[in-house]
């Protein structure tokens, strides 16, 4: 019995190979049975019913986003409308006085001229002030070239003015005014003095399209005379632009003003001839009133006759204002020669001494004859016809005043 019991315990503790193989087979069967239960091919799976939306997901998302946008836009419109009503009726956005209007760039434009345009907007809501219309009205002021009008909350208006730059005085009727490079006329400045010549040949009734080309000629003349740095324009007291083909300048000479004809081109070269020979001509001729330099080979001395059309007399008040603004007093004096002067032609190139003596002797003889007779006869080397004050042409005839060939 003891042996049997020991063997049984040994079998339980150490199983035999046959039993081990049998247990493996049983475990394999169990695994196979489990696999059959889990295999999807043995039986059909039970389908769970799914709920589907009538719209695709993308379409539904777009609808949701569109609704959000519409709601946001509606809220923004409500906010803007509320703010607009507040700005429309609130006292905070009213222009209370002229102190709420800021102005800059004013030199010759006065505060009163600005308030003539903006004064009607005092007490008005700044959102109802037409800025574009006010800008155009401000630019109608002669001194204003450009203007900008800006609105600043809650109740401020800012005005920026860019004034015109005058380039000359202009004699218009019985007044002296300032004129810019484009031909716009302006009242004289009381805050600044200028050193400009006076332009004549303009009228207040003519359109700007007529004055603009004339001022273009004036600008070309001044630029040419000052191109070399000699500043010849400072010697001019008057510029006559009535004839674009014959620009005439009146020099401010201490020995007497001289009217110089410069034509329509070569202003600098012709004016240099005048400067070079001025003293010589004063010695040759008893009275030097005008010089015509439009011709290449000859110079005509005293070609202008008295009795020409004169400018209207400047009033005393206008003369005082013009002098205080910088106009030379000699320009305001009416020039009316008492006796006609003889016309002389001088060869522009150098001539022998005997020839110059002949010309000078002839000029003196004709000048003496002009004092004793009303119709003097002028005879010299370059001029052989008679000259009559009443019938003398404004421009010399090429057949009569032809210089010697070079």
CSV table of C-alpha atoms in Angstrom, one decimal:
chain,number,residue,atom,x,y,z
A,1,UNK,CA,0.0,0.0,0.0
A,2,UNK,CA,2.8,2.3,0.7
A,3,UNK,CA,4.3,1.7,-2.7
A,4,UNK,CA,1.1,2.3,-4.4
A,5,UNK,CA,0.6,5.5,-2.7
A,6,UNK,CA,4.0,6.8,-3.6
A,7,UNK,CA,3.6,5.9,-7.3
A,8,UNK,CA,0.3,7.8,-7.5
A,9,UNK,CA,1.9,10.9,-6.0
A,10,UNK,CA,4.8,10.6,-8.4
A,11,UNK,CA,2.4,10.3,-11.4
A,12,UNK,CA,0.5,13.4,-10.2
A,13,UNK,CA,3.8,15.3,-9.8
A,14,UNK,CA,5.4,14.0,-12.9
A,15,UNK,CA,2.9,13.0,-15.6
A,16,UNK,CA,3.8,10.5,-18.3
A,17,UNK,CA,4.4,11.5,-21.9
A,18,UNK,CA,1.1,10.0,-23.1
A,19,UNK,CA,-0.9,12.1,-20.7
A,20,UNK,CA,1.0,15.2,-21.7
A,21,UNK,CA,0.2,14.6,-25.4
A,22,UNK,CA,-3.4,14.0,-24.7
A,23,UNK,CA,-3.8,17.3,-22.8
A,24,UNK,CA,-2.2,19.2,-25.7
A,25,UNK,CA,-4.7,17.6,-28.1
A,26,UNK,CA,-7.6,18.6,-25.8
A,27,UNK,CA,-6.3,22.2,-25.5
A,28,UNK,CA,-6.0,22.4,-29.3
A,29,UNK,CA,-9.6,21.3,-29.7
A,30,UNK,CA,-10.7,23.9,-27.3
A,31,UNK,CA,-8.8,26.6,-29.2
A,32,UNK,CA,-10.3,25.4,-32.5
A,33,UNK,CA,-13.8,25.6,-31.0
A,34,UNK,CA,-13.1,29.2,-29.8
A,35,UNK,CA,-11.8,30.1,-33.2
A,36,UNK,CA,-15.0,28.7,-34.8
A,37,UNK,CA,-17.1,30.9,-32.5
A,38,UNK,CA,-15.1,34.1,-33.4
A,39,UNK,CA,-14.8,33.5,-37.1
A,40,UNK,CA,-16.9,35.9,-39.2
A,41,UNK,CA,-17.3,33.4,-42.0
A,42,UNK,CA,-19.3,30.9,-40.0
A,43,UNK,CA,-22.3,33.2,-39.4
A,44,UNK,CA,-23.5,36.6,-40.5
A,45,UNK,CA,-22.9,39.6,-38.2
A,46,UNK,CA,-25.8,41.5,-36.9
A,47,UNK,CA,-25.9,44.9,-38.5
A,48,UNK,CA,-26.7,48.0,-36.4
A,49,UNK,CA,-29.0,50.4,-38.3
A,50,UNK,CA,-27.4,54.0,-38.7
A,51,UNK,CA,-29.3,57.3,-38.9
A,52,UNK,CA,-28.4,59.3,-42.0
A,53,UNK,CA,-28.9,63.2,-42.4
A,54,UNK,CA,-31.0,64.3,-45.5
A,55,UNK,CA,-28.1,66.8,-46.4
A,56,UNK,CA,-24.4,66.0,-47.0
A,57,UNK,CA,-22.0,67.0,-44.3
A,58,UNK,CA,-20.2,69.6,-46.5
A,59,UNK,CA,-23.5,71.3,-47.4
A,60,UNK,CA,-24.6,71.3,-43.8
A,61,UNK,CA,-21.3,72.9,-42.7
A,62,UNK,CA,-21.7,75.6,-45.4
A,63,UNK,CA,-25.2,76.4,-44.3
A,64,UNK,CA,-24.0,76.8,-40.7
A,65,UNK,CA,-21.2,79.1,-41.6
A,66,UNK,CA,-23.4,81.2,-43.8
A,67,UNK,CA,-25.9,81.6,-41.0
A,68,UNK,CA,-23.1,82.7,-38.7
A,69,UNK,CA,-21.9,85.2,-41.2
A,70,UNK,CA,-25.4,86.6,-41.7
A,71,UNK,CA,-25.9,87.0,-38.0
A,72,UNK,CA,-22.5,88.7,-37.6
A,73,UNK,CA,-23.2,91.1,-40.4
A,74,UNK,CA,-26.6,91.9,-38.9
A,75,UNK,CA,-25.1,92.6,-35.6
A,76,UNK,CA,-22.4,94.8,-37.2
A,77,UNK,CA,-25.1,96.7,-39.2
A,78,UNK,CA,-27.0,97.3,-36.0
A,79,UNK,CA,-23.9,98.6,-34.2
A,80,UNK,CA,-23.0,100.9,-37.1
A,81,UNK,CA,-26.5,102.3,-37.3
A,82,UNK,CA,-26.5,102.9,-33.6
A,83,UNK,CA,-23.2,104.7,-33.8
A,84,UNK,CA,-24.3,106.7,-36.8
A,85,UNK,CA,-27.4,107.9,-35.0
A,86,UNK,CA,-25.3,108.8,-32.1
A,87,UNK,CA,-22.9,110.8,-34.2
A,88,UNK,CA,-25.7,112.4,-36.0
A,89,UNK,CA,-27.5,113.8,-33.0
A,90,UNK,CA,-24.8,114.0,-30.4
A,91,UNK,CA,-23.6,117.5,-29.4
A,92,UNK,CA,-20.1,116.2,-29.2
A,93,UNK,CA,-19.7,116.3,-33.0
A,94,UNK,CA,-20.8,119.9,-33.6
A,95,UNK,CA,-18.5,122.6,-34.7
A,96,UNK,CA,-18.9,125.1,-31.9
A,97,UNK,CA,-16.7,128.0,-33.0
A,98,UNK,CA,-13.9,129.1,-35.3
A,99,UNK,CA,-11.5,127.9,-32.6
A,100,UNK,CA,-12.4,124.3,-33.7
A,101,UNK,CA,-11.1,125.1,-37.2
A,102,UNK,CA,-7.3,124.6,-37.5
A,103,UNK,CA,-5.5,126.5,-40.3
A,104,UNK,CA,-1.9,126.2,-41.5
A,105,UNK,CA,0.1,127.6,-44.4
A,106,UNK,CA,-1.4,131.1,-44.2
A,107,UNK,CA,1.0,133.9,-45.2
A,108,UNK,CA,-0.9,136.1,-47.6
A,109,UNK,CA,-4.3,134.5,-47.2
A,110,UNK,CA,-6.1,136.0,-44.3
A,111,UNK,CA,-8.2,134.4,-41.6
A,112,UNK,CA,-11.2,136.3,-42.7
A,113,UNK,CA,-11.0,134.9,-46.2
A,114,UNK,CA,-11.0,131.4,-44.8
A,115,UNK,CA,-14.0,132.1,-42.5
A,116,UNK,CA,-16.0,133.5,-45.4
A,117,UNK,CA,-16.0,130.0,-46.8
A,118,UNK,CA,-16.2,128.0,-43.5
A,119,UNK,CA,-18.3,130.4,-41.4
A,120,UNK,CA,-21.6,128.9,-42.4
A,121,UNK,CA,-20.5,125.6,-40.9
A,122,UNK,CA,-20.3,126.9,-37.3
A,123,UNK,CA,-22.8,125.0,-35.2
A,124,UNK,CA,-23.1,122.2,-37.8
A,125,UNK,CA,-22.4,118.5,-37.3
A,126,UNK,CA,-18.9,117.8,-38.8
A,127,UNK,CA,-20.2,114.7,-40.6
A,128,UNK,CA,-22.6,117.0,-42.6
A,129,UNK,CA,-19.9,119.4,-43.8
A,130,UNK,CA,-19.1,118.8,-47.5
A,131,UNK,CA,-15.4,118.7,-47.5
A,132,UNK,CA,-14.9,118.5,-51.3
A,133,UNK,CA,-17.1,121.5,-51.9
A,134,UNK,CA,-15.3,123.5,-49.2
A,135,UNK,CA,-12.0,122.6,-50.8
A,136,UNK,CA,-13.1,123.9,-54.2
A,137,UNK,CA,-14.4,127.1,-52.6
A,138,UNK,CA,-11.1,127.7,-50.8
A,139,UNK,CA,-9.2,127.2,-54.1
A,140,UNK,CA,-11.2,130.0,-55.6
A,141,UNK,CA,-9.3,132.5,-53.4
A,142,UNK,CA,-6.7,134.0,-55.7
A,143,UNK,CA,-3.8,133.5,-53.4
A,144,UNK,CA,-4.7,129.8,-52.8
A,145,UNK,CA,-3.1,127.3,-55.2
A,146,UNK,CA,-4.2,124.1,-53.4
A,147,UNK,CA,-6.2,123.4,-50.3
A,148,UNK,CA,-7.0,120.3,-48.2
A,149,UNK,CA,-9.9,120.1,-45.7
A,150,UNK,CA,-9.8,117.2,-43.2
A,151,UNK,CA,-12.3,116.1,-40.6
A,152,UNK,CA,-11.2,114.9,-37.1
A,153,UNK,CA,-13.5,113.6,-34.4
A,154,UNK,CA,-15.1,114.6,-32.3
A,155,UNK,CA,-15.4,118.2,-33.5
A,156,UNK,CA,-12.3,119.4,-35.3
A,157,UNK,CA,-11.7,120.6,-38.9
A,158,UNK,CA,-8.2,121.1,-40.2
A,159,UNK,CA,-7.4,123.2,-43.3
A,160,UNK,CA,-4.0,123.1,-45.0
A,161,UNK,CA,-3.3,125.9,-47.5
A,162,UNK,CA,-0.6,126.0,-50.2
A,163,UNK,CA,-0.2,129.6,-51.5
A,164,UNK,CA,0.8,130.7,-55.0
A,165,UNK,CA,4.3,132.0,-55.7
A,166,UNK,CA,4.3,135.4,-57.4
A,167,UNK,CA,6.9,136.1,-60.1
A,168,UNK,CA,6.1,139.6,-61.2
A,169,UNK,CA,4.0,142.7,-60.7
A,170,UNK,CA,1.2,143.2,-63.2
A,171,UNK,CA,-0.3,146.6,-64.3
A,172,UNK,CA,-4.0,145.9,-64.8
A,173,UNK,CA,-5.9,149.1,-65.6
A,174,UNK,CA,-5.3,151.6,-62.9
A,175,UNK,CA,-4.1,149.0,-60.4
A,176,UNK,CA,-0.8,147.1,-59.7
A,177,UNK,CA,-1.3,143.5,-58.8
A,178,UNK,CA,0.9,140.4,-58.4
A,179,UNK,CA,0.9,137.5,-60.9
A,180,UNK,CA,2.2,134.0,-60.7
A,181,UNK,CA,3.9,131.9,-63.4
A,182,UNK,CA,0.6,130.6,-64.6
A,183,UNK,CA,-1.0,134.1,-65.1
A,184,UNK,CA,-3.2,134.2,-62.0
A,185,UNK,CA,-3.6,137.7,-60.7
A,186,UNK,CA,-3.4,138.3,-56.9
A,187,UNK,CA,-3.8,141.3,-54.7
A,188,UNK,CA,-0.7,143.0,-53.4
A,189,UNK,CA,0.8,141.5,-50.2
A,190,UNK,CA,1.0,143.6,-47.1
A,191,UNK,CA,3.3,141.2,-45.3
A,192,UNK,CA,6.2,140.9,-47.8
A,193,UNK,CA,8.1,143.1,-50.2
A,194,UNK,CA,9.1,141.8,-53.6
A,195,UNK,CA,11.7,142.9,-56.2
A,196,UNK,CA,10.0,142.2,-59.5
A,197,UNK,CA,9.5,144.1,-62.8
A,198,UNK,CA,6.1,145.2,-63.7
A,199,UNK,CA,4.4,143.3,-66.6
A,200,UNK,CA,2.2,145.4,-68.8
A,201,UNK,CA,-0.1,144.3,-71.7
A,202,UNK,CA,-2.6,142.4,-69.5
A,203,UNK,CA,-6.2,143.2,-68.6
A,204,UNK,CA,-8.4,141.8,-65.9
A,205,UNK,CA,-11.2,140.9,-68.4
A,206,UNK,CA,-9.1,138.6,-70.5
A,207,UNK,CA,-9.3,134.9,-69.7
A,208,UNK,CA,-6.6,132.9,-68.0
A,209,UNK,CA,-5.9,131.0,-71.2
A,210,UNK,CA,-4.6,134.3,-72.7
A,211,UNK,CA,-2.5,135.4,-69.8
A,212,UNK,CA,-0.8,132.0,-69.4
A,213,UNK,CA,1.1,132.0,-72.7
A,214,UNK,CA,2.3,135.6,-72.0
A,215,UNK,CA,3.6,134.6,-68.6
A,216,UNK,CA,5.4,131.7,-70.3
A,217,UNK,CA,7.2,134.2,-72.5
A,218,UNK,CA,8.0,136.2,-69.3
A,219,UNK,CA,9.4,133.2,-67.6
A,220,UNK,CA,11.6,132.4,-70.6
A,221,UNK,CA,12.9,135.9,-70.6
A,222,UNK,CA,13.8,136.0,-66.9
A,223,UNK,CA,15.4,132.6,-67.1
A,224,UNK,CA,17.6,133.6,-70.1
A,225,UNK,CA,18.7,136.9,-68.5
A,226,UNK,CA,19.7,135.2,-65.3
A,227,UNK,CA,21.2,132.1,-66.8
A,228,UNK,CA,24.8,133.2,-66.6
A,229,UNK,CA,24.6,134.5,-63.0
A,230,UNK,CA,24.7,138.2,-64.0
A,231,UNK,CA,21.2,138.7,-62.8
A,232,UNK,CA,20.2,141.1,-65.6
A,233,UNK,CA,16.6,140.8,-64.6
A,234,UNK,CA,17.3,143.0,-61.6
A,235,UNK,CA,18.0,145.9,-64.1
A,236,UNK,CA,14.4,145.7,-65.5
A,237,UNK,CA,11.7,147.8,-64.2
A,238,UNK,CA,9.0,147.0,-66.8
A,239,UNK,CA,8.3,144.2,-69.3
A,240,UNK,CA,5.8,144.8,-72.1
A,241,UNK,CA,4.2,141.5,-73.3
A,242,UNK,CA,1.5,143.1,-75.4
A,243,UNK,CA,3.2,141.8,-78.6
A,244,UNK,CA,4.5,138.3,-78.3
A,245,UNK,CA,6.7,138.8,-81.4
A,246,UNK,CA,8.4,141.8,-79.8
A,247,UNK,CA,9.1,141.6,-76.1
A,248,UNK,CA,10.1,145.1,-74.8
A,249,UNK,CA,11.8,145.8,-71.5
A,250,UNK,CA,12.3,149.1,-69.8
A,251,UNK,CA,15.7,149.3,-68.0
A,252,UNK,CA,16.1,150.9,-64.6
A,253,UNK,CA,19.1,153.0,-65.6
A,254,UNK,CA,20.1,156.0,-63.3
A,255,UNK,CA,20.9,158.2,-66.4
A,256,UNK,CA,17.4,157.6,-67.8
A,257,UNK,CA,15.1,154.7,-68.6
A,258,UNK,CA,15.6,153.0,-72.0
A,259,UNK,CA,13.1,150.9,-73.8
A,260,UNK,CA,14.8,147.9,-75.4
A,261,UNK,CA,13.2,145.8,-78.1
A,262,UNK,CA,14.3,142.1,-77.7
A,263,UNK,CA,12.1,140.4,-80.3
A,264,UNK,CA,11.0,136.9,-79.5
A,265,UNK,CA,14.3,135.0,-79.2
A,266,UNK,CA,17.9,135.3,-78.2
A,267,UNK,CA,17.0,137.5,-75.2
A,268,UNK,CA,20.4,137.2,-73.4
A,269,UNK,CA,22.6,137.9,-76.5
A,270,UNK,CA,20.6,141.0,-77.4
A,271,UNK,CA,20.5,142.4,-73.9
A,272,UNK,CA,24.3,141.9,-73.7
A,273,UNK,CA,24.6,144.1,-76.8
A,274,UNK,CA,22.6,146.8,-75.0
A,275,UNK,CA,24.7,146.6,-71.8
A,276,UNK,CA,28.0,146.7,-73.9
A,277,UNK,CA,27.1,149.7,-76.0
A,278,UNK,CA,24.9,151.7,-73.6
A,279,UNK,CA,27.6,154.2,-72.6
A,280,UNK,CA,28.8,154.6,-76.2
A,281,UNK,CA,25.3,155.4,-77.4
A,282,UNK,CA,24.7,158.0,-74.7
A,283,UNK,CA,27.8,159.7,-75.9
A,284,UNK,CA,26.8,159.6,-79.6
A,285,UNK,CA,23.2,160.6,-79.3
A,286,UNK,CA,21.8,163.6,-77.5
A,287,UNK,CA,18.8,161.7,-76.1
A,288,UNK,CA,18.6,157.9,-75.8
A,289,UNK,CA,15.0,156.7,-75.2
A,290,UNK,CA,14.7,153.3,-77.0
A,291,UNK,CA,16.8,150.8,-78.8
A,292,UNK,CA,15.7,148.1,-81.2
A,293,UNK,CA,17.9,145.0,-81.2
A,294,UNK,CA,15.8,142.6,-83.2
A,295,UNK,CA,17.9,142.7,-86.3
A,296,UNK,CA,21.2,140.8,-86.8
A,297,UNK,CA,23.3,143.4,-88.6
A,298,UNK,CA,22.0,146.7,-87.3
A,299,UNK,CA,20.7,148.5,-84.2
A,300,UNK,CA,18.0,151.1,-84.4
A,301,UNK,CA,18.2,153.9,-81.8
A,302,UNK,CA,15.0,155.8,-80.8
A,303,UNK,CA,12.6,153.8,-83.0
A,304,UNK,CA,9.5,154.6,-80.8
A,305,UNK,CA,7.4,157.6,-81.5
A,306,UNK,CA,5.4,159.6,-78.9
A,307,UNK,CA,1.7,159.5,-79.0
A,308,UNK,CA,1.5,155.7,-78.5
A,309,UNK,CA,-1.3,154.2,-76.4
A,310,UNK,CA,-0.7,154.8,-72.7
A,311,UNK,CA,-1.7,152.8,-69.7
A,312,UNK,CA,-4.4,154.3,-67.4
A,313,UNK,CA,-3.0,156.4,-64.7
A,314,UNK,CA,-2.5,154.6,-61.4
A,315,UNK,CA,-4.5,156.1,-58.5
A,316,UNK,CA,-2.7,157.6,-55.5
A,317,UNK,CA,-3.9,154.8,-53.2
A,318,UNK,CA,-2.8,152.1,-55.6
A,319,UNK,CA,0.6,153.8,-56.1
A,320,UNK,CA,1.2,153.9,-52.3
A,321,UNK,CA,0.3,150.2,-52.0
A,322,UNK,CA,2.5,149.3,-54.9
A,323,UNK,CA,5.5,151.2,-53.5
A,324,UNK,CA,5.1,149.5,-50.2
A,325,UNK,CA,4.9,146.1,-51.9
A,326,UNK,CA,8.3,146.8,-53.7
A,327,UNK,CA,7.3,148.4,-57.0
A,328,UNK,CA,9.9,150.9,-58.3
A,329,UNK,CA,8.6,154.4,-58.2
A,330,UNK,CA,10.0,155.1,-61.8
A,331,UNK,CA,7.4,152.6,-63.2
A,332,UNK,CA,4.5,154.7,-61.8
A,333,UNK,CA,5.7,157.9,-63.5
A,334,UNK,CA,4.1,158.6,-66.9
A,335,UNK,CA,6.7,159.0,-69.6
A,336,UNK,CA,5.7,161.5,-72.3
A,337,UNK,CA,8.5,163.0,-74.4
A,338,UNK,CA,7.9,166.6,-75.3
A,339,UNK,CA,9.6,166.4,-78.7
A,340,UNK,CA,9.9,163.6,-81.2
A,341,UNK,CA,13.4,162.0,-81.3
A,342,UNK,CA,15.2,161.2,-84.6
A,343,UNK,CA,15.5,157.6,-85.6
A,344,UNK,CA,19.1,156.4,-86.1
A,345,UNK,CA,20.6,153.1,-87.4
A,346,UNK,CA,23.9,151.9,-86.1
A,347,UNK,CA,25.9,149.1,-87.6
A,348,UNK,CA,26.3,146.4,-85.0
A,349,UNK,CA,29.7,145.2,-86.1
A,350,UNK,CA,32.9,147.2,-85.6
A,351,UNK,CA,33.5,149.9,-88.2
A,352,UNK,CA,36.6,152.0,-89.1
A,353,UNK,CA,37.1,155.2,-87.1
A,354,UNK,CA,36.3,157.5,-90.1
A,355,UNK,CA,33.0,155.6,-90.6
A,356,UNK,CA,32.0,156.0,-87.0
A,357,UNK,CA,32.8,159.7,-87.1
A,358,UNK,CA,30.6,160.0,-90.2
A,359,UNK,CA,27.7,158.2,-88.4
A,360,UNK,CA,28.1,160.4,-85.3
A,361,UNK,CA,28.3,163.6,-87.3
A,362,UNK,CA,25.2,162.5,-89.3
A,363,UNK,CA,23.4,161.7,-86.0
A,364,UNK,CA,24.2,165.0,-84.5
A,365,UNK,CA,23.2,166.8,-87.6
A,366,UNK,CA,19.8,165.1,-87.7
A,367,UNK,CA,19.3,165.6,-84.0
A,368,UNK,CA,19.9,169.4,-84.4
A,369,UNK,CA,17.5,169.4,-87.4
A,370,UNK,CA,14.8,167.7,-85.3
A,371,UNK,CA,14.7,170.6,-82.9
A,372,UNK,CA,14.2,173.2,-85.6
A,373,UNK,CA,11.9,171.3,-88.0
A,374,UNK,CA,8.9,169.0,-87.5
A,375,UNK,CA,10.0,166.7,-90.4
A,376,UNK,CA,13.7,166.2,-90.0
A,377,UNK,CA,15.7,164.4,-92.7
A,378,UNK,CA,18.1,161.7,-91.4
A,379,UNK,CA,21.0,160.7,-93.6
A,380,UNK,CA,23.8,158.4,-92.5
A,381,UNK,CA,25.7,155.5,-93.8
A,382,UNK,CA,22.9,153.0,-93.1
A,383,UNK,CA,19.7,155.1,-93.5
A,384,UNK,CA,19.2,157.1,-96.8
A,385,UNK,CA,15.4,157.8,-96.7
A,386,UNK,CA,13.5,160.6,-95.0
A,387,UNK,CA,11.7,160.0,-91.7
A,388,UNK,CA,8.4,161.5,-90.9
A,389,UNK,CA,7.0,161.3,-87.3
A,390,UNK,CA,3.4,160.8,-88.5
A,391,UNK,CA,4.1,158.2,-91.1
A,392,UNK,CA,7.0,156.3,-89.7
A,393,UNK,CA,6.4,152.5,-89.6
A,394,UNK,CA,6.5,150.7,-86.3
A,395,UNK,CA,8.9,148.2,-87.7
A,396,UNK,CA,11.7,149.3,-90.1
A,397,UNK,CA,11.4,148.2,-93.7
A,398,UNK,CA,14.1,145.7,-94.7
A,399,UNK,CA,14.6,147.4,-98.0
A,400,UNK,CA,15.5,150.7,-96.2
A,401,UNK,CA,17.3,149.5,-93.1
A,402,UNK,CA,19.5,146.9,-94.6
A,403,UNK,CA,23.0,146.7,-93.0
A,404,UNK,CA,26.2,146.3,-95.0
A,405,UNK,CA,27.1,142.8,-96.0
A,406,UNK,CA,29.8,141.0,-94.0
